[in-house]
CSV table of C-alpha atoms in Angstrom, one decimal:
chain,number,residue,atom,x,y,z
J,1233,UNK,CA,-28.4,-17.8,70.8
J,1234,UNK,CA,-28.1,-16.3,74.6
J,1235,UNK,CA,-25.5,-13.7,75.6
J,1236,UNK,CA,-24.2,-12.7,79.1
J,1237,UNK,CA,-26.2,-9.8,78.6
J,1238,UNK,CA,-29.4,-11.9,78.5
J,1239,UNK,CA,-31.8,-11.5,82.0
J,1240,UNK,CA,-34.6,-14.0,81.8
J,1241,UNK,CA,-38.0,-12.8,81.7
J,1242,UNK,CA,-39.5,-11.9,85.3
J,1243,UNK,CA,-36.3,-11.4,86.7
J,1244,UNK,CA,-35.5,-8.0,86.0
J,1245,UNK,CA,-35.9,-6.7,89.5
J,1246,UNK,CA,-33.6,-9.2,90.7
J,1247,UNK,CA,-30.7,-7.6,88.9
J,1248,UNK,CA,-29.0,-5.1,91.4
J,1249,UNK,CA,-26.6,-2.3,90.8
J,1250,UNK,CA,-25.1,-1.1,87.5
J,1251,UNK,CA,-23.4,-3.1,84.8
J,1252,UNK,CA,-20.2,-2.2,86.1
J,1253,UNK,CA,-21.1,-3.6,89.5
J,1254,UNK,CA,-22.2,-6.9,87.9
J,1255,UNK,CA,-18.6,-6.9,85.7
J,1256,UNK,CA,-16.4,-6.6,89.0
J,1257,UNK,CA,-18.7,-9.4,90.7
J,1258,UNK,CA,-18.0,-11.7,88.0
J,1259,UNK,CA,-13.9,-10.7,88.4
J,1260,UNK,CA,-14.3,-11.7,91.6
J,1261,UNK,CA,-15.2,-15.2,90.7
J,1262,UNK,CA,-12.8,-15.2,88.0
J,1263,UNK,CA,-10.0,-14.2,90.3
J,1264,UNK,CA,-10.9,-16.9,92.9
J,1265,UNK,CA,-10.2,-19.6,90.5
J,1266,UNK,CA,-7.5,-17.8,88.8
J,1267,UNK,CA,-3.9,-19.0,88.3
J,1268,UNK,CA,-1.0,-17.2,86.9
J,1269,UNK,CA,-0.7,-18.9,83.4
J,1270,UNK,CA,2.9,-18.1,83.6
J,1271,UNK,CA,3.3,-16.5,80.5
J,1272,UNK,CA,4.9,-12.7,79.4
J,1273,UNK,CA,3.2,-10.4,77.3
J,1274,UNK,CA,4.6,-11.6,74.2
J,1275,UNK,CA,2.3,-13.4,72.0
J,1276,UNK,CA,3.0,-17.1,71.3
J,1277,UNK,CA,1.8,-16.8,67.5
J,1278,UNK,CA,3.6,-13.6,66.9
J,1279,UNK,CA,0.6,-12.2,65.4
J,1280,UNK,CA,-1.4,-8.8,66.0
J,1281,UNK,CA,-5.0,-8.7,65.0
J,1282,UNK,CA,-6.7,-5.4,64.4
J,1283,UNK,CA,-10.5,-5.3,64.7
J,1284,UNK,CA,-13.7,-3.7,65.3
J,1285,UNK,CA,-14.9,-3.0,68.5
J,1286,UNK,CA,-18.5,-4.6,67.6
J,1287,UNK,CA,-19.8,-6.5,70.4
J,1288,UNK,CA,-20.7,-9.5,67.8
J,1289,UNK,CA,-17.1,-10.3,66.9
J,1290,UNK,CA,-15.8,-13.1,69.7
J,1291,UNK,CA,-12.1,-12.7,67.9
J,1292,UNK,CA,-10.6,-15.6,70.1
J,1293,UNK,CA,-13.8,-18.0,69.0
J,1294,UNK,CA,-13.5,-17.2,65.5
J,1295,UNK,CA,-9.8,-17.5,64.9
J,1296,UNK,CA,-9.2,-20.4,67.1
J,1297,UNK,CA,-6.9,-18.4,69.6
J,1298,UNK,CA,-6.0,-19.1,73.3
J,1299,UNK,CA,-4.9,-16.8,75.8
J,1300,UNK,CA,-1.6,-15.5,75.1
J,1301,UNK,CA,-1.7,-16.3,71.2
J,1302,UNK,CA,-1.9,-12.8,70.2
J,1303,UNK,CA,-2.3,-9.0,70.6
J,1304,UNK,CA,-5.8,-7.7,69.9
J,1305,UNK,CA,-6.3,-4.1,69.1
J,1306,UNK,CA,-9.8,-3.0,68.4
J,1307,UNK,CA,-11.6,0.2,68.2
J,1308,UNK,CA,-14.7,1.4,66.2
J,1309,UNK,CA,-14.8,0.2,62.6
J,1310,UNK,CA,-11.2,-1.7,63.1
J,1311,UNK,CA,-9.5,0.7,60.9
J,1312,UNK,CA,-6.0,1.7,61.1
J,1313,UNK,CA,-5.8,5.1,62.8
J,1314,UNK,CA,-2.2,6.8,64.4
J,1315,UNK,CA,-3.4,4.8,67.5
J,1316,UNK,CA,-3.5,1.5,65.9
J,1317,UNK,CA,-0.1,2.4,64.3
J,1318,UNK,CA,1.0,3.2,67.8
J,1319,UNK,CA,0.3,-0.1,69.2
J,1320,UNK,CA,1.5,-2.2,66.4
J,1321,UNK,CA,4.8,-0.6,66.4
J,1322,UNK,CA,5.0,-1.5,69.9
J,1323,UNK,CA,3.5,-5.0,69.4
J,1324,UNK,CA,6.5,-5.4,67.0
J,1325,UNK,CA,9.5,-3.2,68.0
J,1326,UNK,CA,8.9,-4.1,71.8
J,1327,UNK,CA,7.1,-7.5,72.1
J,1328,UNK,CA,8.1,-9.6,68.9
J,1329,UNK,CA,5.2,-9.8,66.7
J,1330,UNK,CA,5.5,-9.9,62.8
J,1331,UNK,CA,2.1,-10.8,61.4
J,1332,UNK,CA,-0.5,-8.2,61.4
J,1333,UNK,CA,-4.2,-9.2,60.8
J,1334,UNK,CA,-7.1,-6.6,59.6
J,1335,UNK,CA,-10.6,-7.6,60.5
J,1336,UNK,CA,-13.3,-5.3,59.6
J,1337,UNK,CA,-17.1,-7.0,59.6
J,1338,UNK,CA,-20.4,-6.9,57.7
J,1339,UNK,CA,-22.9,-4.5,58.9
J,1340,UNK,CA,-20.8,-2.0,60.7
J,1341,UNK,CA,-22.1,1.0,62.2
J,1342,UNK,CA,-19.6,3.0,60.6
J,1343,UNK,CA,-21.2,2.6,57.5
J,1344,UNK,CA,-23.9,4.8,58.4
J,1345,UNK,CA,-22.0,7.6,59.7
J,1346,UNK,CA,-20.1,10.4,58.2
J,1347,UNK,CA,-17.7,13.0,59.1
J,1348,UNK,CA,-20.9,15.1,59.9
J,1349,UNK,CA,-20.7,13.4,63.5
J,1350,UNK,CA,-17.6,15.4,64.2
J,1351,UNK,CA,-19.6,18.5,63.2
J,1352,UNK,CA,-22.5,17.3,65.3
J,1353,UNK,CA,-20.3,16.9,68.1
J,1354,UNK,CA,-18.8,20.2,68.0
J,1355,UNK,CA,-22.6,21.9,68.0
J,1356,UNK,CA,-23.2,19.9,71.1
J,1357,UNK,CA,-20.3,20.5,73.1
J,1358,UNK,CA,-18.3,23.4,71.9
J,1359,UNK,CA,-15.7,21.6,70.7
J,1360,UNK,CA,-14.5,20.1,67.5
J,1361,UNK,CA,-13.0,16.3,68.0
J,1362,UNK,CA,-9.3,16.5,67.0
J,1363,UNK,CA,-10.0,12.7,65.7
J,1364,UNK,CA,-11.4,11.8,62.4
J,1365,UNK,CA,-14.5,9.6,62.5
J,1366,UNK,CA,-13.0,7.3,59.6
J,1367,UNK,CA,-16.4,6.5,58.4
J,1368,UNK,CA,-16.9,4.6,55.1
J,1369,UNK,CA,-19.3,3.3,52.7
J,1370,UNK,CA,-17.3,0.3,51.1
J,1371,UNK,CA,-16.1,-2.3,53.8
J,1372,UNK,CA,-14.0,-4.0,51.3
J,1373,UNK,CA,-12.2,-0.6,50.2
J,1374,UNK,CA,-11.3,0.1,53.9
J,1375,UNK,CA,-10.1,-3.0,54.5
J,1376,UNK,CA,-7.8,-2.2,51.4
J,1377,UNK,CA,-6.8,1.4,52.8
J,1378,UNK,CA,-6.0,0.2,56.3
J,1379,UNK,CA,-3.8,-2.8,54.9
J,1380,UNK,CA,-2.1,0.1,52.9
J,1381,UNK,CA,-1.4,2.4,55.8
J,1382,UNK,CA,0.2,-0.6,57.7
J,1383,UNK,CA,2.3,-1.6,54.7
J,1384,UNK,CA,3.5,1.9,54.3
J,1385,UNK,CA,4.2,2.8,57.8
J,1386,UNK,CA,7.9,3.8,58.5
J,1387,UNK,CA,7.5,2.9,61.9
J,1388,UNK,CA,6.6,-0.9,61.7
J,1389,UNK,CA,9.3,-3.6,61.1
J,1390,UNK,CA,7.2,-6.2,59.5
J,1391,UNK,CA,4.8,-5.5,56.7
J,1392,UNK,CA,5.0,-8.2,54.6
J,1393,UNK,CA,2.6,-10.6,56.5
J,1394,UNK,CA,-0.4,-8.1,56.5
J,1395,UNK,CA,-4.0,-9.5,55.5
J,1396,UNK,CA,-6.9,-8.1,55.6
J,1397,UNK,CA,-10.8,-9.7,56.1
J,1398,UNK,CA,-14.2,-8.8,56.3
J,1399,UNK,CA,-16.3,-10.8,59.0
J,1400,UNK,CA,-19.8,-12.0,58.0
J,1401,UNK,CA,-21.8,-11.2,61.4
J,1402,UNK,CA,-24.6,-13.7,60.0
J,1403,UNK,CA,-22.2,-16.6,59.2
J,1404,UNK,CA,-19.2,-16.1,61.3
J,1405,UNK,CA,-17.2,-16.7,58.0
J,1406,UNK,CA,-13.9,-14.6,57.2
J,1407,UNK,CA,-13.7,-13.4,53.9
J,1408,UNK,CA,-10.3,-12.3,52.6
J,1409,UNK,CA,-9.6,-9.0,50.9
J,1410,UNK,CA,-7.4,-8.9,47.7
J,1411,UNK,CA,-5.1,-5.7,48.7
J,1412,UNK,CA,-4.7,-4.8,45.0
């Protein structure tokens, strides 16, 4: 499998500029062929997907989604933090979503971190981060915890259709997690 980051052997010297320069150039090509799709910010399927930021997760392809189908909220681990609740609240109350899908994945980097990460940062930069790492050892249990955080949030209008999954990065399959 090749990725957009793959550079054919022997052409390393042909790549000029930074990765950001490459992204901006790609945007120019995209914009040249772009046409206003004529949609607003309300997702057609009325669903918000919360997932890990891991680059191996192509959520639209894995879930059969098209542009405009969903709101996508991503962070390290796909954990439900206060900021995720903020985004879900706006998604539901201002933009009409009613379903929430939570997706963690196998081989997540948060499984190898601890809250000691914050201490190490404090020692390095002289200031303790205000945020928690939200590391976990058991991905299924963390999905359950994330579902519980969503279901008990007083800010969310729709908590009846909240489902959690673990995406297998080797097979591409989702495994649903029982909230119990």
